[in-house]
Every structure is written in structure tokens, then in C-alpha cells.
Amino acid sequence: MTDLETSVAAPRAPALRRAAPALLGYAAVRALGLVVLAGWSAARGRSAYTLLTARWDSLWYTRVAGLGYGYQVRLPNGDVHSNLAFFPLLPWLERLLHALAPLPYADAGFTVSLLASLAAAWGIFAVTDVVYGRRVGICAVLVWAVLPVGIVQSMAYSESLFTALAAWSLYAVLTGRWVTAGVLAALAGLTRPVGLAVVAAVWTAGVVSFVRDRGRGARDGGTDRPDGAHLDERAPEASSAARARRAPQATGAPHTTRAPHVTTPGAPVWRRALGLLLAPVGTAAYVLWVGHRTGRGPLGYLDVQAGWRNGFDGGYAFARFVADKFTSFPSAPAGAGLILGVGLLLWLYVTGVRQRQPLPLLVYTGVVLALALCASSYFGSKPRLLMPAFPVLLPLARALARLRTSRSALVTAGVAVASAIYGAFWLNGSGPP
């Protein structure tokens, strides 16, 4: 069963020094990926930097940064690809760096991606450290870094920026910083359509907190503490769990800490309400603006996405795509691999539920998985669309953390090499759309 209350650690700011091993490990993995990509691309007579900054979606973002919205391409089959499909925060940041540095828009996008990827790694560490402790937090960052399509984290795409905003918004929710959570959720909503997942997590946590407080008020006869927080009869147990999680462990010893069931002190109602009101502002503002710009009302953004053949069909198109792989022998192994991959994702999610991950993480991950797997978008893009769902990797991080330090380092290094080789091969081939 999932703990329906928000599981948090003692309220304390995550120190950069505490996260340093995770960030150094992350930087090493990404540097390896870039070195292998540079060598592979050079051997094929191609520019690795061009692959990272001036192809596919990165071109659309730089066009928005340089020319604004309104650019579109009409394909021979009648489809209309409009740059209104791309949310504005990354182009805004590219334009800002272009004005301040000054940098070309492509260089600005690459710089934003590099900085955002480090911020995302730190946010993933902070969230995991709160729930499972430092050792698992380091492993979670490394597992996210060595994803097969991890090279996207270094591209001038919006995945790294979105993941950073989502992770820190979730951290703010888990530690009771509701206004911060709402602001970051609003910014995530200006970055990608999947910002709805962050909004859902914030709203779910907020509603549960209100219901929980109301129930406590009824049990306690309406008696409140002077600071506005309701009495929590589980506070001594919570404190013990938090102290146990923070207790130092022997170097290299297996890590077996489970998610602590501790609750954040009750925040003032107005802060929680303000956080909930702010969370959907980014997504709502851009969607409504697109509707006004196109003259098609609140559903105008869906029409723009339809021009890209993007929509939500419950996974029907993806299921047909997988089934078509079994019509011939050469593609059948690919179809089997896709089924195994989806099955692994669902198993990891169910494992997270069984391990009682905090409800905001489960809601966020569930929405990201649903939007990625059940959308009728280009199927080659699904691996990178799944990248922001970092909480689904936490069971793997916990398993890695149980190994001896030398063994976990060896496993991580081997997977990092394989990921770097695959990323170079993938980006020099079909690559992300």
C-alpha cells in the first residue's frame, strides 16, 4: 500500500556539499557520453556539436527564440507543423542568454541544457535523499545519467530543463514549501505539455493535506497548535524515522533503508492554497494564449498538436505499432523488446507503489508514463519522453545502493560505457525527432 500522506525528511535545505558526489558522478557520465559521441561523429565525418544543438527539435526552439511564434511548415500530405507546439520557457532562456552573453541561440540552448541537467541531477538527489537517504540519492542520479538515451540530457532540448523544475517542485512538496512548489510547477508548465504531471502531483498532495488536517481537527476537537499546525500523534515516530534515515552508515555497507513515514509540519492554509493556485498557471496561460492566437479557443493547442499527428488515444496507436513489428521476422525481436521495455516500466512503477513511495511521486510518475505511452506521437520519441519520469528508477537505485561500493561502481561504469556507445550510435542514426 502507498502511504497517502506526504513522506518527507526533517525540513532542511539540501547542501551542495551533500550532493557533490552525485553531481560529480553525473558530470563524469555525461562527459564520457560527449567524448564517445565526438569520436563516433568524427569517424563518420559529422559534427557532434551540430547533432546536439542544430537538429530536430533544437532547431524549432532556436527559431522561436530568434523569430518568435508564427513559423510553420506544410508537408506534402497536408499536415501543418507549427512552432506553437513548442512551449516557451526554453526559447525565452535562449533569448535571454543571447542578449546577455551574447551567444548564438544554438549555443545558448546548449548552455541552458548543460546547466539544467546539473540542476536536474541535484533535484533528483534531493528528492531521493529525502525519501531514502544519501546513498540511494547518489545511485538514483547515476541511474538517471546512464539511461540508454541519456545523451538527450546534453542536447538543446527541453527534457533537462523540465526534469529540473519537476524534481525541485516535488522536493518542495515533500518538504512543505507549497508556494515554491507552485511556482516551479508553473514554470514546468511553461516548458512541456507534460507539466500537467507536476500540477497533478502538487494538487494531489495539497488536497490530501487538507483532508488530513480536517480529519485531525475532528479527532482533536478542533484544537490547533499555536503555530497553526495540527497535532500529529505520530510525531515521535516520525522523528525517530528521520533520525534513523540520517544515521551514518559504514562505508561500503549495503543500504537497506526504507521510505520513512514522516510528515511535514502543517503549513498555513493560505500558503498551501496559493501553491495550488499557482501550479497550473503556466500550462493554462500558454494553452489559452495559443487558442487566442489561432482563433480556435481553449482547444486551439490540441489542433496545433494534431497537425503534428500528436494526440492521446489511450495507447491504441502505440499498440498497433508494436503489433506491426511481428508481421515479419527481422522486426519481431524489436517488437518483443518494446513489450519487455513497457513491461519493465510497469513493473518498476508497481514496485514503487509496493515500496510505498510518497504519493506525489507516484502521481507524477503515473501521469508522465500515461502521457508518453498512451499518446499517438512519433514512436521513436517515446524513450526521451519517458526520461522525466525519474521516480520510476528509484527501485533500481535502491537495488544498486545495496551493493558494496566497489561493486556498484563497477556496475555503473559498465552501464555508462554501454550508454555512451548507444547514445553515439543513436544520435548518428535515427536519433530523437
Tab-separated table of C-alpha atoms in Angstrom:
chain	number	residue	atom	x	y	z
A	1	MET	CA	0.000	0.000	0.000
A	2	THR	CA	1.045	3.559	-0.629
A	3	ASP	CA	1.431	5.970	2.239
A	4	LEU	CA	-1.233	8.521	1.348
A	5	GLU	CA	0.466	11.139	3.446
A	6	THR	CA	3.371	13.102	2.071
A	7	SER	CA	6.563	11.389	3.201
A	8	VAL	CA	9.317	13.853	3.964
A	9	ALA	CA	12.527	14.212	5.865
A	10	ALA	CA	13.228	16.773	8.510
A	11	PRO	CA	12.923	20.260	6.979
A	12	ARG	CA	16.422	21.257	5.960
A	13	ALA	CA	17.886	22.733	2.802
A	14	PRO	CA	19.857	20.288	0.621
A	15	ALA	CA	23.520	21.333	0.827
A	16	LEU	CA	25.606	21.333	-2.331
A	17	ARG	CA	28.341	19.584	-0.377
A	18	ARG	CA	25.978	16.745	0.467
A	19	ALA	CA	25.038	16.354	-3.199
A	20	ALA	CA	28.612	16.747	-4.509
A	21	PRO	CA	29.340	13.012	-5.042
A	22	ALA	CA	26.137	12.630	-7.044
A	23	LEU	CA	26.869	15.690	-9.166
A	24	LEU	CA	30.487	14.674	-9.782
A	25	GLY	CA	29.388	11.197	-10.797
A	26	TYR	CA	26.732	12.640	-13.060
A	27	ALA	CA	29.211	15.024	-14.712
A	28	ALA	CA	31.635	12.132	-15.302
A	29	VAL	CA	28.938	10.032	-17.012
A	30	ARG	CA	27.823	12.907	-19.208
A	31	ALA	CA	31.421	13.792	-20.097
A	32	LEU	CA	32.004	10.190	-21.153
A	33	GLY	CA	28.910	10.312	-23.344
A	34	LEU	CA	30.053	13.515	-25.033
A	35	VAL	CA	33.587	12.191	-25.642
A	36	VAL	CA	32.283	8.984	-27.222
A	37	LEU	CA	29.793	10.981	-29.312
A	38	ALA	CA	32.565	13.296	-30.530
A	39	GLY	CA	34.769	10.379	-31.557
A	40	TRP	CA	31.955	8.452	-33.218
A	41	SER	CA	30.729	11.515	-35.111
A	42	ALA	CA	34.231	12.454	-36.253
A	43	ALA	CA	34.738	8.938	-37.616
A	44	ARG	CA	31.591	9.430	-39.705
A	45	GLY	CA	32.581	12.915	-40.829
A	46	ARG	CA	29.855	14.613	-38.818
A	47	SER	CA	29.803	17.309	-36.169
A	48	ALA	CA	28.785	16.134	-32.705
A	49	TYR	CA	28.002	19.709	-31.705
A	50	THR	CA	25.603	20.072	-34.630
A	51	LEU	CA	23.844	16.896	-33.576
A	52	LEU	CA	23.426	18.322	-30.081
A	53	THR	CA	22.349	21.836	-30.980
A	54	ALA	CA	21.117	22.187	-34.553
A	55	ARG	CA	18.901	19.248	-35.462
A	56	TRP	CA	15.354	18.129	-34.842
A	57	ASP	CA	13.508	19.985	-32.064
A	58	SER	CA	16.509	22.152	-31.175
A	59	LEU	CA	16.042	23.966	-34.488
A	60	TRP	CA	12.432	24.690	-33.670
A	61	TYR	CA	13.388	26.118	-30.288
A	62	THR	CA	16.041	28.400	-31.786
A	63	ARG	CA	13.542	29.624	-34.392
A	64	VAL	CA	11.109	30.538	-31.622
A	65	ALA	CA	13.915	32.308	-29.756
A	66	GLY	CA	15.030	34.259	-32.814
A	67	LEU	CA	11.818	34.852	-34.737
A	68	GLY	CA	9.032	34.348	-32.232
A	69	TYR	CA	5.914	32.311	-32.860
A	70	GLY	CA	4.149	32.027	-36.187
A	71	TYR	CA	6.535	29.829	-38.191
A	72	GLN	CA	5.021	26.709	-39.712
A	73	VAL	CA	5.747	24.102	-42.363
A	74	ARG	CA	3.092	22.478	-44.533
A	75	LEU	CA	4.006	18.937	-45.532
A	76	PRO	CA	3.036	17.278	-48.839
A	77	ASN	CA	0.453	15.114	-47.044
A	78	GLY	CA	-1.308	18.226	-45.743
A	79	ASP	CA	-0.005	18.133	-42.168
A	80	VAL	CA	0.937	21.519	-40.711
A	81	HIS	CA	3.897	21.667	-38.326
A	82	SER	CA	3.612	24.874	-36.317
A	83	ASN	CA	6.133	26.137	-33.792
A	84	LEU	CA	3.196	26.885	-31.500
A	85	ALA	CA	3.553	23.251	-30.425
A	86	PHE	CA	6.724	24.172	-28.529
A	87	PHE	CA	6.308	25.689	-25.079
A	88	PRO	CA	8.132	28.976	-24.488
A	89	LEU	CA	10.401	28.731	-21.425
A	90	LEU	CA	13.446	27.247	-23.174
A	91	PRO	CA	13.288	29.762	-26.080
A	92	TRP	CA	12.909	32.580	-23.544
A	93	LEU	CA	16.057	31.447	-21.764
A	94	GLU	CA	17.891	31.119	-25.085
A	95	ARG	CA	16.896	34.653	-25.986
A	96	LEU	CA	17.991	35.916	-22.567
A	97	LEU	CA	21.438	34.330	-22.859
A	98	HIS	CA	21.723	35.583	-26.424
A	99	ALA	CA	21.134	39.112	-25.158
A	100	LEU	CA	23.349	38.910	-22.067
A	101	ALA	CA	26.358	36.827	-23.146
A	102	PRO	CA	25.884	37.290	-26.123
A	103	LEU	CA	25.689	33.761	-27.513
A	104	PRO	CA	24.169	32.389	-30.714
A	105	TYR	CA	20.788	30.843	-29.973
A	106	ALA	CA	22.111	27.311	-30.525
A	107	ASP	CA	24.979	27.900	-28.076
A	108	ALA	CA	22.558	29.411	-25.597
A	109	GLY	CA	20.312	26.344	-25.836
A	110	PHE	CA	23.271	24.041	-25.259
A	111	THR	CA	24.361	26.092	-22.237
A	112	VAL	CA	20.862	26.027	-20.751
A	113	SER	CA	20.714	22.269	-21.259
A	114	LEU	CA	24.051	21.667	-19.541
A	115	LEU	CA	23.165	23.811	-16.545
A	116	ALA	CA	19.638	22.419	-16.365
A	117	SER	CA	20.922	18.834	-16.468
A	118	LEU	CA	23.084	19.515	-13.406
A	119	ALA	CA	20.121	21.162	-11.684
A	120	ALA	CA	18.007	18.131	-12.585
A	121	ALA	CA	20.618	15.761	-11.169
A	122	TRP	CA	20.727	17.784	-7.955
A	123	GLY	CA	16.930	17.808	-7.755
A	124	ILE	CA	16.746	14.038	-8.265
A	125	PHE	CA	19.308	13.617	-5.498
A	126	ALA	CA	17.385	15.969	-3.186
A	127	VAL	CA	14.094	14.121	-3.696
A	128	THR	CA	15.665	10.691	-3.217
A	129	ASP	CA	17.740	11.833	-0.243
A	130	VAL	CA	14.554	12.989	1.461
A	131	VAL	CA	12.839	9.643	0.915
A	132	TYR	CA	15.605	7.028	1.077
A	133	GLY	CA	18.816	8.710	2.162
A	134	ARG	CA	22.054	9.950	0.658
A	135	ARG	CA	23.424	6.678	-0.702
A	136	VAL	CA	20.273	5.876	-2.663
A	137	GLY	CA	20.159	9.506	-3.798
A	138	ILE	CA	23.613	9.193	-5.369
A	139	CYS	CA	22.614	5.950	-7.057
A	140	ALA	CA	19.373	7.484	-8.368
A	141	VAL	CA	21.312	10.267	-10.092
A	142	LEU	CA	23.729	7.775	-11.646
A	143	VAL	CA	20.914	5.518	-12.863
A	144	TRP	CA	19.233	8.521	-14.487
A	145	ALA	CA	22.553	9.543	-16.077
A	146	VAL	CA	23.195	6.136	-17.670
A	147	LEU	CA	19.796	5.769	-19.335
A	148	PRO	CA	20.237	4.484	-22.907
A	149	VAL	CA	19.012	7.826	-24.274
A	150	GLY	CA	20.827	9.851	-21.619
A	151	ILE	CA	22.614	11.813	-24.351
A	152	VAL	CA	19.388	13.829	-24.697
A	153	GLN	CA	20.254	15.378	-21.331
A	154	SER	CA	23.095	17.189	-23.112
A	155	MET	CA	21.075	18.308	-26.146
A	156	ALA	CA	19.466	21.695	-26.675
A	157	TYR	CA	16.115	20.112	-25.844
A	158	SER	CA	13.718	20.863	-23.005
A	159	GLU	CA	13.897	17.485	-21.208
A	160	SER	CA	16.667	18.500	-18.811
A	161	LEU	CA	15.060	21.854	-18.025
A	162	PHE	CA	11.698	20.238	-17.400
A	163	THR	CA	13.150	17.479	-15.218
A	164	ALA	CA	14.987	20.049	-13.109
A	165	LEU	CA	11.826	22.077	-12.499
A	166	ALA	CA	9.752	18.955	-11.843
A	167	ALA	CA	12.253	17.452	-9.405
A	168	TRP	CA	12.619	20.630	-7.372
A	169	SER	CA	8.851	21.175	-7.345
A	170	LEU	CA	8.411	17.648	-5.977
A	171	TYR	CA	11.127	18.316	-3.406
A	172	ALA	CA	9.293	21.477	-2.348
A	173	VAL	CA	6.063	19.491	-1.957
A	174	LEU	CA	7.772	16.811	0.112
A	175	THR	CA	9.281	19.412	2.434
A	176	GLY	CA	6.163	21.561	2.784
A	177	ARG	CA	7.310	24.551	0.672
A	178	TRP	CA	3.992	24.989	-1.073
A	179	VAL	CA	4.464	28.371	-2.722
A	180	THR	CA	7.827	27.299	-4.120
A	181	ALA	CA	6.251	24.081	-5.360
A	182	GLY	CA	3.505	26.036	-7.109
A	183	VAL	CA	5.928	28.470	-8.769
A	184	LEU	CA	8.174	25.663	-10.035
A	185	ALA	CA	5.154	23.699	-11.262
A	186	ALA	CA	4.008	26.788	-13.163
A	187	LEU	CA	7.443	27.094	-14.790
A	188	ALA	CA	7.405	23.389	-15.650
A	189	GLY	CA	4.038	24.022	-17.280
A	190	LEU	CA	5.712	26.630	-19.495
A	191	THR	CA	8.323	24.084	-20.568
A	192	ARG	CA	6.473	20.998	-21.816
A	193	PRO	CA	2.860	19.753	-22.075
A	194	VAL	CA	3.738	17.062	-19.528
A	195	GLY	CA	3.880	19.863	-16.977
A	196	LEU	CA	0.393	18.595	-16.173
A	197	ALA	CA	2.105	15.773	-14.271
A	198	VAL	CA	3.736	18.245	-11.876
A	199	VAL	CA	0.441	20.074	-11.423
A	200	ALA	CA	-1.293	16.778	-10.658
A	201	ALA	CA	1.342	15.897	-8.049
A	202	VAL	CA	1.089	19.284	-6.324
A	203	TRP	CA	-2.697	19.251	-6.326
A	204	THR	CA	-2.920	15.668	-5.073
A	205	ALA	CA	-0.542	16.383	-2.211
A	206	GLY	CA	-2.387	19.597	-1.377
A	207	VAL	CA	-5.826	18.028	-1.360
A	208	VAL	CA	-4.602	15.110	0.770
A	209	SER	CA	-3.039	17.551	3.227
A	210	PHE	CA	-6.302	19.479	3.561
A	211	VAL	CA	-8.297	16.273	4.071
A	212	ARG	CA	-5.736	15.009	6.593
A	213	ASP	CA	-5.802	18.248	8.553
A	214	ARG	CA	-9.579	18.269	8.589
A	215	GLY	CA	-9.619	14.725	9.923
A	216	ARG	CA	-7.135	15.597	12.635
A	217	GLY	CA	-9.135	18.641	13.588
A	218	ALA	CA	-12.209	16.464	14.016
A	219	ARG	CA	-10.307	13.916	16.127
A	220	ASP	CA	-8.698	16.613	18.278
A	221	GLY	CA	-11.923	18.506	18.789
A	222	GLY	CA	-10.723	21.376	16.611
A	223	THR	CA	-7.707	22.093	18.796
A	224	ASP	CA	-4.825	23.604	16.849
A	225	ARG	CA	-1.266	24.221	17.813
A	226	PRO	CA	-0.246	27.846	18.275
A	227	ASP	CA	1.822	27.734	15.064
A	228	GLY	CA	-1.185	26.678	13.033
A	229	ALA	CA	-0.110	23.048	12.575
A	230	HIS	CA	-2.485	20.348	13.751
A	231	LEU	CA	-1.279	17.980	16.421
A	232	ASP	CA	0.246	14.819	14.962
A	233	GLU	CA	0.211	11.877	17.292
A	234	ARG	CA	2.814	10.200	15.059
A	235	ALA	CA	5.388	12.943	15.520
A	236	PRO	CA	7.681	10.947	17.899
A	237	GLU	CA	7.711	8.026	15.462
A	238	ALA	CA	8.371	10.432	12.602
A	239	SER	CA	11.310	11.975	14.386
A	240	SER	CA	12.776	8.554	15.067
A	241	ALA	CA	12.424	7.563	11.420
A	242	ALA	CA	14.070	10.772	10.265
A	243	ARG	CA	16.978	10.267	12.693
A	244	ALA	CA	17.371	6.670	11.548
A	245	ARG	CA	17.494	7.753	7.923
A	246	ARG	CA	20.163	10.334	8.628
A	247	ALA	CA	22.309	7.984	10.714
A	248	PRO	CA	25.772	7.455	9.178
A	249	GLN	CA	26.430	4.077	7.632
A	250	ALA	CA	29.586	2.070	7.371
A	251	THR	CA	31.463	2.726	4.161
A	252	GLY	CA	30.508	0.222	1.514
A	253	ALA	CA	27.847	-1.411	3.682
A	254	PRO	CA	24.631	-2.475	1.986
A	255	HIS	CA	21.892	0.123	2.250
A	256	THR	CA	18.519	-1.166	3.370
A	257	THR	CA	16.702	1.965	4.481
A	258	ARG	CA	13.005	2.015	3.648
A	259	ALA	CA	10.984	5.097	2.900
A	260	PRO	CA	10.442	6.946	6.196
A	261	HIS	CA	6.860	7.687	7.129
A	262	VAL	CA	7.275	11.179	8.432
A	263	THR	CA	5.097	14.181	7.876
A	264	THR	CA	5.913	17.794	7.257
A	265	PRO	CA	4.713	20.338	9.812
A	266	GLY	CA	1.379	21.797	8.811
A	267	ALA	CA	1.875	24.857	6.624
A	268	PRO	CA	-0.545	27.790	6.872
A	269	VAL	CA	-3.644	27.162	4.813
A	270	TRP	CA	-3.082	30.245	2.687
A	271	ARG	CA	0.371	29.039	1.616
A	272	ARG	CA	-0.967	25.686	0.547
A	273	ALA	CA	-3.883	27.297	-1.274
A	274	LEU	CA	-1.573	29.764	-3.035
A	275	GLY	CA	0.735	26.939	-4.117
A	276	LEU	CA	-2.191	25.031	-5.580
A	277	LEU	CA	-3.462	28.101	-7.411
A	278	LEU	CA	-0.055	28.888	-8.884
A	279	ALA	CA	0.736	25.348	-10.077
A	280	PRO	CA	-1.460	25.260	-13.237
A	281	VAL	CA	-0.844	28.875	-14.260
A	282	GLY	CA	1.983	28.127	-16.711
A	283	THR	CA	0.216	25.417	-18.683
A	284	ALA	CA	-3.127	27.227	-18.648
A	285	ALA	CA	-1.638	30.543	-19.728
A	286	TYR	CA	0.190	29.122	-22.739
A	287	VAL	CA	-2.666	26.881	-23.869
A	288	LEU	CA	-5.141	29.763	-23.650
A	289	TRP	CA	-2.726	32.078	-25.463
A	290	VAL	CA	-2.339	29.574	-28.302
A	291	GLY	CA	-6.104	29.272	-28.508
A	292	HIS	CA	-6.394	33.043	-28.754
A	293	ARG	CA	-3.542	33.234	-31.277
A	294	THR	CA	-5.090	30.616	-33.544
A	295	GLY	CA	-8.648	31.856	-33.044
A	296	ARG	CA	-9.759	28.362	-32.089
A	297	GLY	CA	-10.497	28.893	-28.422
A	298	PRO	CA	-9.345	26.768	-25.482
A	299	LEU	CA	-8.886	23.709	-27.725
A	300	GLY	CA	-6.635	25.502	-30.173
A	301	TYR	CA	-3.492	23.886	-28.786
A	302	LEU	CA	-4.941	20.427	-29.431
A	303	ASP	CA	-5.444	21.434	-33.070
A	304	VAL	CA	-1.810	22.517	-33.255
A	305	GLN	CA	-0.705	19.159	-31.878
A	306	ALA	CA	-2.994	17.362	-34.306
A	307	GLY	CA	-1.019	18.992	-37.117
A	308	TRP	CA	1.991	17.066	-35.783
A	309	ARG	CA	-0.100	13.858	-35.559
A	310	ASN	CA	0.105	14.087	-31.767
A	311	GLY	CA	-2.852	13.173	-29.601
A	312	PHE	CA	-3.998	10.968	-26.737
A	313	ASP	CA	-5.618	7.712	-27.850
A	314	GLY	CA	-5.099	5.571	-24.771
A	315	GLY	CA	-2.172	3.729	-26.345
A	316	TYR	CA	-4.051	2.355	-29.365
A	317	ALA	CA	-1.601	3.689	-31.949
A	318	PHE	CA	1.398	2.521	-29.944
A	319	ALA	CA	-0.127	-0.945	-29.541
A	320	ARG	CA	-0.674	-1.151	-33.310
A	321	PHE	CA	2.907	-0.011	-33.890
A	322	VAL	CA	4.196	-2.796	-31.644
A	323	ALA	CA	1.869	-5.389	-33.206
A	324	ASP	CA	3.069	-4.457	-36.699
A	325	LYS	CA	6.587	-5.412	-35.657
A	326	PHE	CA	5.503	-9.056	-35.530
A	327	THR	CA	4.422	-9.164	-39.182
A	328	SER	CA	7.953	-10.049	-40.281
A	329	PHE	CA	10.818	-11.921	-38.679
A	330	PRO	CA	13.500	-9.186	-38.913
A	331	SER	CA	11.385	-6.752	-36.884
A	332	ALA	CA	9.885	-9.292	-34.460
A	333	PRO	CA	12.773	-9.033	-31.955
A	334	ALA	CA	12.243	-5.257	-31.877
A	335	GLY	CA	8.574	-5.802	-31.074
A	336	ALA	CA	9.477	-8.226	-28.297
A	337	GLY	CA	11.959	-5.684	-26.945
A	338	LEU	CA	9.291	-2.985	-26.889
A	339	ILE	CA	6.926	-5.251	-24.959
A	340	LEU	CA	9.665	-6.122	-22.482
A	341	GLY	CA	10.539	-2.424	-22.098
A	342	VAL	CA	6.954	-1.404	-21.364
A	343	GLY	CA	6.595	-4.361	-19.016
A	344	LEU	CA	9.740	-3.306	-17.155
A	345	LEU	CA	8.426	0.233	-16.750
A	346	LEU	CA	5.115	-1.003	-15.370
A	347	TRP	CA	6.889	-3.453	-13.043
A	348	LEU	CA	9.127	-0.674	-11.714
A	349	TYR	CA	6.098	1.548	-11.145
A	350	VAL	CA	4.233	-1.203	-9.285
A	351	THR	CA	7.387	-1.862	-7.267
A	352	GLY	CA	7.459	1.818	-6.321
A	353	VAL	CA	3.868	1.508	-5.116
A	354	ARG	CA	4.725	-1.581	-3.084
A	355	GLN	CA	7.742	0.180	-1.606
A	356	ARG	CA	5.372	2.975	-0.547
A	357	GLN	CA	6.899	5.854	-2.423
A	358	PRO	CA	5.340	9.191	-1.424
A	359	LEU	CA	2.039	9.806	-3.171
A	360	PRO	CA	3.215	12.942	-5.085
A	361	LEU	CA	5.990	10.898	-6.720
A	362	LEU	CA	3.594	8.138	-7.709
A	363	VAL	CA	1.083	10.579	-9.166
A	364	TYR	CA	3.771	12.460	-11.089
A	365	THR	CA	5.326	9.280	-12.473
A	366	GLY	CA	1.972	7.785	-13.382
A	367	VAL	CA	0.917	10.830	-15.393
A	368	VAL	CA	4.279	11.030	-17.209
A	369	LEU	CA	4.100	7.334	-18.105
A	370	ALA	CA	0.481	7.620	-19.251
A	371	LEU	CA	1.106	10.674	-21.431
A	372	ALA	CA	4.198	9.115	-23.012
A	373	LEU	CA	2.883	5.604	-23.609
A	374	CYS	CA	-0.710	6.477	-24.486
A	375	ALA	CA	-0.008	9.326	-26.911
A	376	SER	CA	-0.207	8.848	-30.672
A	377	SER	CA	3.031	10.754	-31.220
A	378	TYR	CA	6.101	9.674	-33.172
A	379	PHE	CA	7.081	6.390	-31.553
A	380	GLY	CA	10.818	6.959	-31.798
A	381	SER	CA	10.457	9.868	-29.371
A	382	LYS	CA	8.908	7.821	-26.559
A	383	PRO	CA	12.203	6.918	-24.834
A	384	ARG	CA	13.126	10.571	-24.344
A	385	LEU	CA	9.555	11.483	-23.384
A	386	LEU	CA	9.847	8.947	-20.569
A	387	MET	CA	13.102	10.447	-19.277
A	388	PRO	CA	11.471	12.919	-16.840
A	389	ALA	CA	9.799	10.004	-15.014
A	390	PHE	CA	12.844	9.622	-12.763
A	391	PRO	CA	10.939	8.262	-9.703
A	392	VAL	CA	10.301	5.055	-11.650
A	393	LEU	CA	14.053	4.418	-11.399
A	394	LEU	CA	14.124	4.522	-7.605
A	395	PRO	CA	13.683	0.741	-7.151
A	396	LEU	CA	16.763	0.258	-9.348
A	397	ALA	CA	18.638	2.882	-7.334
A	398	ARG	CA	17.757	1.113	-4.092
A	399	ALA	CA	18.977	-2.194	-5.506
A	400	LEU	CA	22.232	-0.584	-6.656
A	401	ALA	CA	22.704	1.037	-3.243
A	402	ARG	CA	22.528	-2.362	-1.540
A	403	LEU	CA	25.678	-3.487	-3.337
A	404	ARG	CA	29.140	-2.897	-1.977
A	405	THR	CA	30.587	0.411	-3.123
A	406	SER	CA	33.206	-1.245	-5.323
A	407	ARG	CA	30.638	-3.466	-6.997
A	408	SER	CA	28.106	-0.685	-7.546
A	409	ALA	CA	30.867	1.490	-9.047
A	410	LEU	CA	31.828	-1.328	-11.418
A	411	VAL	CA	28.223	-1.890	-12.490
A	412	THR	CA	27.656	1.828	-13.021
A	413	ALA	CA	30.860	2.205	-15.047
A	414	GLY	CA	29.955	-0.706	-17.316
A	415	VAL	CA	26.443	0.596	-17.947
A	416	ALA	CA	27.801	4.118	-18.509
A	417	VAL	CA	30.125	2.859	-21.261
A	418	ALA	CA	27.282	0.957	-22.918
A	419	SER	CA	25.014	4.010	-22.657
A	420	ALA	CA	27.665	6.281	-24.182
A	421	ILE	CA	28.172	3.921	-27.127
A	422	TYR	CA	24.456	3.527	-27.706
A	423	GLY	CA	23.892	7.284	-27.434
A	424	ALA	CA	26.562	7.984	-30.056
A	425	PHE	CA	25.134	5.304	-32.365
A	426	TRP	CA	21.556	6.537	-31.862
A	427	LEU	CA	22.314	10.210	-32.373
A	428	ASN	CA	24.293	9.489	-35.531
A	429	GLY	CA	21.415	7.362	-36.776
A	430	SER	CA	17.693	7.899	-36.394
A	431	GLY	CA	18.090	9.929	-33.203
A	432	PRO	CA	15.291	11.789	-31.458
A	433	PRO	CA	12.733	13.521	-33.683
